[in-house]
mmCIF file of C-alpha atoms and ligand atoms in Angstrom:
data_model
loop_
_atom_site.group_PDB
_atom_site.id
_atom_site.type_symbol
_atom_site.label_atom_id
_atom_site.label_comp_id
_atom_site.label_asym_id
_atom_site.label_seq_id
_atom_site.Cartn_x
_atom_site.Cartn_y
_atom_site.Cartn_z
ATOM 1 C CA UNK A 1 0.000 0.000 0.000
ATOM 2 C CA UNK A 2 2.922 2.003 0.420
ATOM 3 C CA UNK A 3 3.246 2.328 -3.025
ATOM 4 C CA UNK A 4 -0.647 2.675 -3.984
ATOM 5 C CA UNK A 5 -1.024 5.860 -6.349
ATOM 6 C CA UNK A 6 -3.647 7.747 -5.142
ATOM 7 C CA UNK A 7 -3.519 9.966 -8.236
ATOM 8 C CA UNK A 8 -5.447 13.555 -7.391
ATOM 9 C CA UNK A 9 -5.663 12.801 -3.854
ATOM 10 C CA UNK A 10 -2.118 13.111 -3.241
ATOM 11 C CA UNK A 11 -3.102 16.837 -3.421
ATOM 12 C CA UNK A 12 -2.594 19.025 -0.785
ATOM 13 C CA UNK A 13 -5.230 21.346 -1.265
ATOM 14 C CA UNK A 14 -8.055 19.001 -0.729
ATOM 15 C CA UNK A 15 -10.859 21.249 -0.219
ATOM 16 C CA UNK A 16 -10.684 23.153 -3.330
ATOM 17 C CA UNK A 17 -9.627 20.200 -5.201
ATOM 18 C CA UNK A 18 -12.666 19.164 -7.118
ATOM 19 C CA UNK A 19 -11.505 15.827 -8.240
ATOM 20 C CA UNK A 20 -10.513 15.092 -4.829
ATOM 21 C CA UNK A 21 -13.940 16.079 -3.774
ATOM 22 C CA UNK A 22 -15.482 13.876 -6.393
ATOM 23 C CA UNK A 23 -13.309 10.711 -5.576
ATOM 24 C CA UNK A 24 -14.590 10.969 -1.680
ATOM 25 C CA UNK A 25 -18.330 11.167 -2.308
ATOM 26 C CA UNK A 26 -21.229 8.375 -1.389
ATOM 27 C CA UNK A 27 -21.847 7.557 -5.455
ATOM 28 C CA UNK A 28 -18.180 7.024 -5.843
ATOM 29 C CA UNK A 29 -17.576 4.983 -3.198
ATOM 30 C CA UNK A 30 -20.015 2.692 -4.050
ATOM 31 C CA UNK A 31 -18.645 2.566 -7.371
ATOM 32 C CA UNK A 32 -15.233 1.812 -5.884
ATOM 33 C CA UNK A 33 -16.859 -1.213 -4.488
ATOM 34 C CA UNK A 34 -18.408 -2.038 -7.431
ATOM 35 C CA UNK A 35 -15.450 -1.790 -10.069
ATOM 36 C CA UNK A 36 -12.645 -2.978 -7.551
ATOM 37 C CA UNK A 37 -13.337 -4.604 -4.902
ATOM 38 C CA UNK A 38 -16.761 -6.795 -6.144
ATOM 39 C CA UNK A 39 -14.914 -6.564 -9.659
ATOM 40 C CA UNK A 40 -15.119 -10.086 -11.160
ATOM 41 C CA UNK A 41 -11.147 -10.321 -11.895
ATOM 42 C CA UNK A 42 -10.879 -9.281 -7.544
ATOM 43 C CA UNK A 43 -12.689 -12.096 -6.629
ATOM 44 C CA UNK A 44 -11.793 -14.959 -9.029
ATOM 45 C CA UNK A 45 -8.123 -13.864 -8.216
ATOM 46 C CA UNK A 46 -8.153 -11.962 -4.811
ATOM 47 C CA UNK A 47 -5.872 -10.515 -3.425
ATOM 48 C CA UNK A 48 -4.402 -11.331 -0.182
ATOM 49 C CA UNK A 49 -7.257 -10.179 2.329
ATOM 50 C CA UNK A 50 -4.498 -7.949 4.611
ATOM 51 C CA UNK A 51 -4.071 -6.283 1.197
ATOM 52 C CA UNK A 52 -7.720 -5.448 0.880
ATOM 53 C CA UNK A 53 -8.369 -4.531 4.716
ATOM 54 C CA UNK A 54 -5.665 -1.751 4.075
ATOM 55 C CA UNK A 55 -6.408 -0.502 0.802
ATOM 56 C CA UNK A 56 -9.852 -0.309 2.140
ATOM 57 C CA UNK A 57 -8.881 1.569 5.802
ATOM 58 C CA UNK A 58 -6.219 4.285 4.142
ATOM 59 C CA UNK A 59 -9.645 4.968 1.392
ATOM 60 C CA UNK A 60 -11.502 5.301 4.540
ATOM 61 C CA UNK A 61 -9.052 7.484 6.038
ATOM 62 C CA UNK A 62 -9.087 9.600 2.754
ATOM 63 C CA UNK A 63 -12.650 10.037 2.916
ATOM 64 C CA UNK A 64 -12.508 11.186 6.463
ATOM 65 C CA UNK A 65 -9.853 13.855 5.876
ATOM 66 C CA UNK A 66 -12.197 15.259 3.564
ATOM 67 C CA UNK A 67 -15.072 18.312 5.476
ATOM 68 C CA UNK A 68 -18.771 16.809 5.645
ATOM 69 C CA UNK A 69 -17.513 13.154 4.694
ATOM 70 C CA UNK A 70 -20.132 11.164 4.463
ATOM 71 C CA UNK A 71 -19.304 6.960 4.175
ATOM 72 C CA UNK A 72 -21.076 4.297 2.061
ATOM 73 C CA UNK A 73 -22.824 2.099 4.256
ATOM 74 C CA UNK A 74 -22.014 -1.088 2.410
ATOM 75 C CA UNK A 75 -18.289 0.078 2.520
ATOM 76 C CA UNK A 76 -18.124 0.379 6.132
ATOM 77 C CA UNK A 77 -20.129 -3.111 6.458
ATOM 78 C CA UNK A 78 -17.600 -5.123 4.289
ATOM 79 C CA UNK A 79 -14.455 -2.895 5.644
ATOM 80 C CA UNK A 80 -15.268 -4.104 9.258
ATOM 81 C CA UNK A 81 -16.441 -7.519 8.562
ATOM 82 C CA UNK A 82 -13.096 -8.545 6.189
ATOM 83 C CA UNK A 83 -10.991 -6.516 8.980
ATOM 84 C CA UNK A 84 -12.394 -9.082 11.797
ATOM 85 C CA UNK A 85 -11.698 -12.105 10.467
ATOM 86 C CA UNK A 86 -8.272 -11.222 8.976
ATOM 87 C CA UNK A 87 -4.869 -11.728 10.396
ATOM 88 C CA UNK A 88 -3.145 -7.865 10.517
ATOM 89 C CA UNK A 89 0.285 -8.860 11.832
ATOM 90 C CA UNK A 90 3.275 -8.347 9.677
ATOM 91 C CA UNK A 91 3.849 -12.489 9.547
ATOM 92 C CA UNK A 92 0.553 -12.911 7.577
ATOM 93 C CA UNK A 93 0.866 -16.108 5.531
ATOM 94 C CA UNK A 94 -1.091 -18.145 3.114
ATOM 95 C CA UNK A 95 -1.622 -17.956 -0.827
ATOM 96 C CA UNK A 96 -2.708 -15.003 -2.562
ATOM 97 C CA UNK A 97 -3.565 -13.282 -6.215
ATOM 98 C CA UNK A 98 -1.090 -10.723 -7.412
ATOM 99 C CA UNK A 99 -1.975 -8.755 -10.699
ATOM 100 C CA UNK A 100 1.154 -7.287 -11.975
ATOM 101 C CA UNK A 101 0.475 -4.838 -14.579
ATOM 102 C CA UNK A 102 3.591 -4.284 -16.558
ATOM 103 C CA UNK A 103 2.739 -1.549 -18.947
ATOM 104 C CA UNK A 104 1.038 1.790 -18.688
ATOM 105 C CA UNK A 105 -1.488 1.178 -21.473
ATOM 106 C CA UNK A 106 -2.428 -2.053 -18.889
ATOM 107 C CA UNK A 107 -2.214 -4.861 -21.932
ATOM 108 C CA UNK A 108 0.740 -6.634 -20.218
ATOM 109 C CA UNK A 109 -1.048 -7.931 -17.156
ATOM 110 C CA UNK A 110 0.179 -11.544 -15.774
ATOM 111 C CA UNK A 111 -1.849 -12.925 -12.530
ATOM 112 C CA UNK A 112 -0.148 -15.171 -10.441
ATOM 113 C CA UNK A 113 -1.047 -17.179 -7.345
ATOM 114 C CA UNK A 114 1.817 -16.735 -4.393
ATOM 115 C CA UNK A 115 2.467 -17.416 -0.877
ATOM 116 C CA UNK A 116 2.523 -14.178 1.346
ATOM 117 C CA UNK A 117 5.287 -15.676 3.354
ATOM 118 C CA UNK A 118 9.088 -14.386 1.783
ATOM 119 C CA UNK A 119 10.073 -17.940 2.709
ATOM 120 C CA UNK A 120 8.052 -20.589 2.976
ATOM 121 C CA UNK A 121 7.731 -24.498 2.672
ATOM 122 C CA UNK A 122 11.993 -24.222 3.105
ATOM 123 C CA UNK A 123 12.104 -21.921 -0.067
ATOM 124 C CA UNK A 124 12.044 -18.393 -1.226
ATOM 125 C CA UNK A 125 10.394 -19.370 -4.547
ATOM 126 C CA UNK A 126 6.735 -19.053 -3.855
ATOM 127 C CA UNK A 127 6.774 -15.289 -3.674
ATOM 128 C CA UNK A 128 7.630 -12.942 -6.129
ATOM 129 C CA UNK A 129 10.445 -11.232 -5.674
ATOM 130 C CA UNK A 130 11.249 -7.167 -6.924
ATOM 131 C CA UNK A 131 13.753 -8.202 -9.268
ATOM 132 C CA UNK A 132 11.754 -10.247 -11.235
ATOM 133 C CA UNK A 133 9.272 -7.610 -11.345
ATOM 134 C CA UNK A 134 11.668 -5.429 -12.671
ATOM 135 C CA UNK A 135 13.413 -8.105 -15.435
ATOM 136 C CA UNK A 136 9.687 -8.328 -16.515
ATOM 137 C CA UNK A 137 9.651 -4.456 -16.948
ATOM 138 C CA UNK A 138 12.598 -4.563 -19.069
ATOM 139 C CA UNK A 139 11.271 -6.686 -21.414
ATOM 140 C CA UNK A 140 8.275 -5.202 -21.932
ATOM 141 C CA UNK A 141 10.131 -1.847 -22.898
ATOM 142 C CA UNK A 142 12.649 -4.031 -25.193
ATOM 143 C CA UNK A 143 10.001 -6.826 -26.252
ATOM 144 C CA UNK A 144 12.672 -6.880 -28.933
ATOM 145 C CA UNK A 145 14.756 -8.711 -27.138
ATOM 146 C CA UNK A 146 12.913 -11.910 -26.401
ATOM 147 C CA UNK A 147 10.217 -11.202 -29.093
ATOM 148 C CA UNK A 148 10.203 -14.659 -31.599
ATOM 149 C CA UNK A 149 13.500 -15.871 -29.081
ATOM 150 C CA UNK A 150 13.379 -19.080 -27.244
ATOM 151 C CA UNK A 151 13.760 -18.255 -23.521
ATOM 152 C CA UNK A 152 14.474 -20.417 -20.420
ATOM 153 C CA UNK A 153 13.959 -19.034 -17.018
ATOM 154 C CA UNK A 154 16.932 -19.780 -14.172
ATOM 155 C CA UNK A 155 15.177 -19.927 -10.523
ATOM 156 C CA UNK A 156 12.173 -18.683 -11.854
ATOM 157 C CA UNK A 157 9.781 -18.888 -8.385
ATOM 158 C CA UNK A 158 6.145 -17.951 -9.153
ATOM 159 C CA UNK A 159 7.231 -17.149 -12.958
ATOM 160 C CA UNK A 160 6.681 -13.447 -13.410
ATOM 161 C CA UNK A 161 9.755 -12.905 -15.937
ATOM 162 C CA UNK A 162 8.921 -15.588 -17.890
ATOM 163 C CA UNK A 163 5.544 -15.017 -18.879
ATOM 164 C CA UNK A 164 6.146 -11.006 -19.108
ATOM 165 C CA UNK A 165 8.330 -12.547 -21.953
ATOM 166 C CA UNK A 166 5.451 -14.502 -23.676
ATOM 167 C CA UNK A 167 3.090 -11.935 -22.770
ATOM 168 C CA UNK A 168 5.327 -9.692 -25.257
ATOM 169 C CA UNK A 169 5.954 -12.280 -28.179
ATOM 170 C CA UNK A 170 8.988 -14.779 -26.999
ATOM 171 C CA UNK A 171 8.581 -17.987 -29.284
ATOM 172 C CA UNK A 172 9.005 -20.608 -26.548
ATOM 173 C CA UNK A 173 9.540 -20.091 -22.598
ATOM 174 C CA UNK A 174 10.924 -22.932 -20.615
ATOM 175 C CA UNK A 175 10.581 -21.835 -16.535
ATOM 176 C CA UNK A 176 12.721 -24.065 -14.190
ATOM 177 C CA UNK A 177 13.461 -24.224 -11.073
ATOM 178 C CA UNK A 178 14.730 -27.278 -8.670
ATOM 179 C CA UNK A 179 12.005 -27.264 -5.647
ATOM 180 C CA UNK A 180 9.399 -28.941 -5.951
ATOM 181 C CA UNK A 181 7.112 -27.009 -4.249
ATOM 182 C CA UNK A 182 7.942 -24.135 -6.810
ATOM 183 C CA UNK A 183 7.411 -26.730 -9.751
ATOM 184 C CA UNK A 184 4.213 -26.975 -8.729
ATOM 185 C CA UNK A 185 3.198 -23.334 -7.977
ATOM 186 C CA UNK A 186 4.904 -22.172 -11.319
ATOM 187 C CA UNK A 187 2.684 -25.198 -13.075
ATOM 188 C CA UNK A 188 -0.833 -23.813 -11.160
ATOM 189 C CA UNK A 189 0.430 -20.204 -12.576
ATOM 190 C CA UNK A 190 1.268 -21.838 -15.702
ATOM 191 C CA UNK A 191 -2.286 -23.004 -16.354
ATOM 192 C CA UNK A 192 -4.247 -19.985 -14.257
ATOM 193 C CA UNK A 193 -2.393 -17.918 -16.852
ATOM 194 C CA UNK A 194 -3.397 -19.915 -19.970
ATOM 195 C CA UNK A 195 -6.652 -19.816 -18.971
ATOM 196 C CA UNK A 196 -6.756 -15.864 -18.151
ATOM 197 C CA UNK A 197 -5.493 -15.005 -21.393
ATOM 198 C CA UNK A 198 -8.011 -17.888 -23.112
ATOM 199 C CA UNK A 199 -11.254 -15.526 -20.987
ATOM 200 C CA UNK A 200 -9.785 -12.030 -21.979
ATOM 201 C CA UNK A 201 -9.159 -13.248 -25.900
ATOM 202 C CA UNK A 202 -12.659 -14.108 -25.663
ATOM 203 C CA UNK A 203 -14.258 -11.178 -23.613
ATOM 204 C CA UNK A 204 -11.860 -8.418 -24.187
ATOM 205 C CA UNK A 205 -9.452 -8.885 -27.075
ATOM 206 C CA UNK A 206 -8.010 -5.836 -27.396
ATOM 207 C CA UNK A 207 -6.367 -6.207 -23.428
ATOM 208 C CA UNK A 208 -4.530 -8.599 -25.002
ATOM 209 C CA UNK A 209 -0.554 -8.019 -26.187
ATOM 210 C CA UNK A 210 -1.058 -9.294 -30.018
ATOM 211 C CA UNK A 211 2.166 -10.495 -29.485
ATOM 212 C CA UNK A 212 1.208 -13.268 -26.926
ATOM 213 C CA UNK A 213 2.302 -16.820 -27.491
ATOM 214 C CA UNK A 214 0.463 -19.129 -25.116
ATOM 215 C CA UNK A 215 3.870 -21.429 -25.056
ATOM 216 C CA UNK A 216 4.944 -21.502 -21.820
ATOM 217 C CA UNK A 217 6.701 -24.948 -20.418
ATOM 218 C CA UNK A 218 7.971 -25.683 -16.701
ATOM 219 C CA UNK A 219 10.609 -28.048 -16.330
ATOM 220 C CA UNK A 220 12.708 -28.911 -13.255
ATOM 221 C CA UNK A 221 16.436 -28.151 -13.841
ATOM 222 C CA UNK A 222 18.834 -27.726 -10.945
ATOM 223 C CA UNK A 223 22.322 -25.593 -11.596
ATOM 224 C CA UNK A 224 24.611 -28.464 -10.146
ATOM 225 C CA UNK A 225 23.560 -30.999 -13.030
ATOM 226 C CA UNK A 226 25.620 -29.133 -15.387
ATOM 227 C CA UNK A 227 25.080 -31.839 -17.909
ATOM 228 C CA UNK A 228 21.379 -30.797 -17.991
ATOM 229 C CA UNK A 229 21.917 -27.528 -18.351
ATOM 230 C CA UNK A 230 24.060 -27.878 -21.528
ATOM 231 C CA UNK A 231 21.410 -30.068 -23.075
ATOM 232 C CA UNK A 232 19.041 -27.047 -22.113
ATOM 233 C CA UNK A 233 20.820 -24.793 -24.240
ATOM 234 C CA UNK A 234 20.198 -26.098 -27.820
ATOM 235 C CA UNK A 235 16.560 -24.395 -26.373
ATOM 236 C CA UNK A 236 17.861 -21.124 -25.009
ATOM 237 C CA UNK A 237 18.532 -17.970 -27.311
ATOM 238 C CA UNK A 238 18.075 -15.490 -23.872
ATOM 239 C CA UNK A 239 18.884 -16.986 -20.660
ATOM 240 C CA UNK A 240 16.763 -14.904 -18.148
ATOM 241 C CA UNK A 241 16.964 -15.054 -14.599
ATOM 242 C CA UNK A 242 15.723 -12.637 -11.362
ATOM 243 C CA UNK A 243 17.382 -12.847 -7.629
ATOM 244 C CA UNK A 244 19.405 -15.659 -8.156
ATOM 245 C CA UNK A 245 22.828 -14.519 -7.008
ATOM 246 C CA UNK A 246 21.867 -13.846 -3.629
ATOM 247 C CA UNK A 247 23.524 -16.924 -1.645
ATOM 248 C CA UNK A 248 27.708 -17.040 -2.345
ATOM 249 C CA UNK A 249 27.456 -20.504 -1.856
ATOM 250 C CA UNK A 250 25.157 -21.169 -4.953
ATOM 251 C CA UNK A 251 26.912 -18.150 -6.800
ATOM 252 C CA UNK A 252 29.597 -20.520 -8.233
ATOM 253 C CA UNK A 253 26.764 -23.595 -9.509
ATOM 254 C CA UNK A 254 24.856 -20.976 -10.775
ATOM 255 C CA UNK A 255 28.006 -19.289 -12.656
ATOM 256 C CA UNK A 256 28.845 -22.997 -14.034
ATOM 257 C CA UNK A 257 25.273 -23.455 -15.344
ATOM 258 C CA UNK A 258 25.191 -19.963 -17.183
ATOM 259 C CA UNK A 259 28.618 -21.374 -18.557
ATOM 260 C CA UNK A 260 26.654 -24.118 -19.986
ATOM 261 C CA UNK A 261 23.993 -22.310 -21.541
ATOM 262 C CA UNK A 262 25.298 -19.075 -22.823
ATOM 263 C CA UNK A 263 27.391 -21.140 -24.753
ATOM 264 C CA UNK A 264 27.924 -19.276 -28.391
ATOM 265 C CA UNK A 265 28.202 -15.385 -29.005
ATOM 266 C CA UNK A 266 24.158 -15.725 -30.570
ATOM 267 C CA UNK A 267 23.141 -16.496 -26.820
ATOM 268 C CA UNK A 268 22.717 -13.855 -23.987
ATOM 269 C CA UNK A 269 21.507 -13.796 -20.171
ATOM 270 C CA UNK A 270 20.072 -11.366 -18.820
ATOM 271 C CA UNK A 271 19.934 -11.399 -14.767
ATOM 272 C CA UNK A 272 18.518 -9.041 -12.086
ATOM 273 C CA UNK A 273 20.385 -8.982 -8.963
ATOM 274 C CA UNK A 274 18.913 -7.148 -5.708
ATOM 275 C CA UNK A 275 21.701 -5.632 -4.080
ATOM 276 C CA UNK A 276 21.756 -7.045 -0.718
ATOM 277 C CA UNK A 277 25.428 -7.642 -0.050
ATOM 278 C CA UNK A 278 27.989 -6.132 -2.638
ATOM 279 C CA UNK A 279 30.029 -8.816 -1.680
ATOM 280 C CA UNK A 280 27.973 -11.475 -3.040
ATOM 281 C CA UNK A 281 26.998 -9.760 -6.216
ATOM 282 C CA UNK A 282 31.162 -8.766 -7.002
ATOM 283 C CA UNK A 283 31.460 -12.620 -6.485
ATOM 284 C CA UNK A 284 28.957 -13.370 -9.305
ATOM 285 C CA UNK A 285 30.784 -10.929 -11.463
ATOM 286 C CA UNK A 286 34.171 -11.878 -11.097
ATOM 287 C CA UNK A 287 33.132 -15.641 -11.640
ATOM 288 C CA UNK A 288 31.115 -15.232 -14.482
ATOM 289 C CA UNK A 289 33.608 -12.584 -15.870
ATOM 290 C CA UNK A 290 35.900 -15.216 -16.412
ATOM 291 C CA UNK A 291 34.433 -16.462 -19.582
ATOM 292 C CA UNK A 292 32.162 -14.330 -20.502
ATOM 293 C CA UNK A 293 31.527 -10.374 -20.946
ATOM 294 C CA UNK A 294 29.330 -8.364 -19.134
ATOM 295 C CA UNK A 295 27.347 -5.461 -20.022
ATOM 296 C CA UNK A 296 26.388 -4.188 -16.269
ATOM 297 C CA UNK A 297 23.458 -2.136 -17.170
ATOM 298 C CA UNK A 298 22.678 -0.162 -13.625
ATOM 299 C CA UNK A 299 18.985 0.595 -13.188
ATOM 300 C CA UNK A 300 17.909 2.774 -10.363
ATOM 301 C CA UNK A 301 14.729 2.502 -8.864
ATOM 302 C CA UNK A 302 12.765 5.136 -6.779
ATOM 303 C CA UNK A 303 9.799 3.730 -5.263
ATOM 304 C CA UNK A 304 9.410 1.289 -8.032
ATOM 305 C CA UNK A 305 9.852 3.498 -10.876
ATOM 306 C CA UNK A 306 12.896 3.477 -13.485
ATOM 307 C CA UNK A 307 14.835 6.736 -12.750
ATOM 308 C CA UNK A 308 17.901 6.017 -14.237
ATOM 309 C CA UNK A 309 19.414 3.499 -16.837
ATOM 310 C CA UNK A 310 23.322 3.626 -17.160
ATOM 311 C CA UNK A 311 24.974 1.268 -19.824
ATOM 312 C CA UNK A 312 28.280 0.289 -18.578
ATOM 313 C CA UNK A 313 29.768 -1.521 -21.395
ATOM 314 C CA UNK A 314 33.297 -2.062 -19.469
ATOM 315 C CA UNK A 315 33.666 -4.997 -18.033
ATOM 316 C CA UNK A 316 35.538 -3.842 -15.147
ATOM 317 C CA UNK A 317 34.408 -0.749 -14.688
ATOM 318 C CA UNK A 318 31.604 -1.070 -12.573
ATOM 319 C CA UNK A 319 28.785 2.356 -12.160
ATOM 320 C CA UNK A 320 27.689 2.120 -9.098
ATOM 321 C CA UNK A 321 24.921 4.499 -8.048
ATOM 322 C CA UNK A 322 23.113 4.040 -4.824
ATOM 323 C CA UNK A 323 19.824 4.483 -3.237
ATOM 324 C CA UNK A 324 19.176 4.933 0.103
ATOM 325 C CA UNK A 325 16.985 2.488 0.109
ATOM 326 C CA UNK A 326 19.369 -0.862 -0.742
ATOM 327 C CA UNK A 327 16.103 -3.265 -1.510
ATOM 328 C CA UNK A 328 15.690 -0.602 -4.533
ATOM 329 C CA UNK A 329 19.536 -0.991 -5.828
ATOM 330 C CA UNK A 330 18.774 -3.871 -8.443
ATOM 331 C CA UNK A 331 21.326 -4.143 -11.720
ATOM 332 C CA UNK A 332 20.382 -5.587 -14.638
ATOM 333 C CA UNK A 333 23.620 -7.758 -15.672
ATOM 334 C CA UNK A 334 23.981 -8.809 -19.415
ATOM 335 C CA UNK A 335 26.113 -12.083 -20.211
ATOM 336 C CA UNK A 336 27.415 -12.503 -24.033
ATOM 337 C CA UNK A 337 29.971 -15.411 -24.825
ATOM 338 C CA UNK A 338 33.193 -13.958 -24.971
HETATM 339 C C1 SAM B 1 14.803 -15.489 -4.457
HETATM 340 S S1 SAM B 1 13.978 -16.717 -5.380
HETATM 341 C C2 SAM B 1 13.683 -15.819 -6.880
HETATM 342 C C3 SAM B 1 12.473 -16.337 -7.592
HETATM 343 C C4 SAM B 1 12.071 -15.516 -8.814
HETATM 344 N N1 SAM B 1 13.087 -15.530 -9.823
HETATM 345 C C5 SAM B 1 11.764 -14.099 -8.419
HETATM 346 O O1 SAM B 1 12.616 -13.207 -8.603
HETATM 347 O O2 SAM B 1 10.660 -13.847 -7.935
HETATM 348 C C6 SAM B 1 15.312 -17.814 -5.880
HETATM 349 C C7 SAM B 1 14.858 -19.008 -6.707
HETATM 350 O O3 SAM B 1 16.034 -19.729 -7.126
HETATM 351 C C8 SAM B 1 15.753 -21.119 -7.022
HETATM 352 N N2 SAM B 1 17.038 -21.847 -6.868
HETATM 353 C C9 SAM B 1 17.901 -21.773 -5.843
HETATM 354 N N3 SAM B 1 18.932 -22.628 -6.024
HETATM 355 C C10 SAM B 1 18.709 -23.246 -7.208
HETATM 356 C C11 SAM B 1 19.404 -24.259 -7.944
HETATM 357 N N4 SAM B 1 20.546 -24.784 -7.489
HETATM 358 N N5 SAM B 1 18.880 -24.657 -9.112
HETATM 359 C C12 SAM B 1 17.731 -24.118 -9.587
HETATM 360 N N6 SAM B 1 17.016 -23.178 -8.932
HETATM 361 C C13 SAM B 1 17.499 -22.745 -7.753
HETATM 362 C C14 SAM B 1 14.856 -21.229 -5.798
HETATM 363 O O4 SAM B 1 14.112 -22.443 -5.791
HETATM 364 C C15 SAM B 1 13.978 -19.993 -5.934
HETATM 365 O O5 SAM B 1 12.817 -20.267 -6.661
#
């Protein structure tokens, strides 16, 4: 919520703000209810029900800044009701819809089903994580990239980068992972997803990317069986993969299957990395430096949105430009066959 866009009402004159005015009154909250909350994609795919007990309460809380607030009855009814039964505390786990909508004009939208837990069932898979969010980004601005490519996904958890990349035209996706708990998550998403874009080609066509292949494949491929991953890469023109250098124990297996499948100057990777310890992420590039070259293209994020792009085509000069926020320092790392 945090991050919620309240559009007009983040204005500060609120009283002589007539849009602000308009967004608080009875008829409009009722249509809030009506288009968002009781809207038929919320409650085939809801969202988790902590997410909906705060968007709700910070509406309320709009509303109430506003003078002679008046609230919708049916508002307050299903605010209270969902806000006693639901679980509040930071720790809040089970499975939940996320709708990530990728691009402005809202064609690019994938739906996935994910645990609310960061780890969970001994993994961190079953979550997405904000790297993948924004190697799905990329691609959508550069669809050119993956558009008619054959793509398999390193580590890819609930799946978001991979299907950004069918949602914008890849020929073939191939999502792996090694738990199996992911396996089957990323299958459920897999088919939730086929079917989504099966109901929107039929009601609404044009929400649709023209572009989208419905060829998406999960297979389970772990980094250590190198021997797999080399047979993987007669399948792989772009290698993609999001917050998968994070451990330096795994850093080296995952350098030695990239080895494997980036293994001619036609094939490229393309990896996120969230910033967590420099350490870690210098260890990725020195190891995978060895063989290969890297284009470190530094994006900077504030609150979630692209600020800066910086191409740094040296391989050991490295840009770094920080946030204060260090879950918002992600780099996008390119890998070509040297
Ligand atoms: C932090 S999660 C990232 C998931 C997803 N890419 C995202 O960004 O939302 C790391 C993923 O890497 C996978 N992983 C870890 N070690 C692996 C290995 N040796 N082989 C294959 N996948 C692995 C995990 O199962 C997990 O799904």
């Amino acid at each position: 919520m945090r991050k919620f866009i309240w559009g007009d009402w983040e204005s500060t004159d609120l009283e002589r703000d007539e849009n602000v005015a308009l967004l608080a009154c009875v008829r409009v909250q009722g249509e809030v209810m009506k288009t968002i909350i009781f809207h038929e994609h919320t409650t085939s795919y809801s969202p988790s029900h902590q997410y909906i007990v705060f968007f709700l309460k910070k509406y309320i809380e709009k509303i109430e800044s506003m003078p002679n607030y008046d609230l919708d009855d049916e508002l307050m009814e299903f605010y209270v009701s969902l806000a006693a039964t639901t679980n509040l505390s930071a720790g809040a786990a089970g499975m939940c819809y996320k709708t990530y909508t990728l691009d402005k004009d809202q064609y690019t939208k994938v739906v996935l089903n994910e645990e609310q837990m960061m780890i969970s069932q001994g993994t961190t898979g079953l979550q997405t994580w904000e790297a993948s969010l924004r190697l799905a980004d990329f691609f959508v601005e550069h669809p050119d990239i993956v558009r008619g490519q054959k793509v398999v996904e390193l580590g890819a958890g609930c799946g978001l980068a991979g299907f950004a990349c069918a949602a914008v035209g890849a020929a073939h996706v191939l999502s792996t992972d090694c738990s199996t708990a992911v396996l089957k998550l990323l299958e459920a998403n897999r088919l939730k997803m086929r079917l989504h874009v099966a109901g929107l080609l039929r009601k609404a066509p044009n929400m649709v990317d023209p572009a989208f292949k419905d060829n998406v494949q999960v297979a389970e491929l772990d980094w250590e069986h190198t021997d797999e991953c080399a047979k993987l890469s007669d399948s792989a023109d772009v290698v993609i993969g999001a917050d998968i250098t994070y451990d330096p124990t795994i850093v080296p297996v995952l350098v030695g299957a990239l080895k494997e499948m980036v293994a001619t100057s036609q094939q490229v990777a393309y990896i996120t990395a969230t910033i967590r310890n420099q350490e870690t992420f210098d260890l990725f590039l020195q190891l995978v430096g060895k063989y290969s070259s890297i284009c470190n293209a530094v994006h900077v994020y504030e609150s979630g949105v692209l600020v800066k792009s910086v191409m740094d085509l040296s391989e050991t000069k490295m840009t770094t430009l920080c946030h204060p926020n260090p879950m918002a320092d992600i780099r996008l790392v390119l890998i070509t066959r040297k």
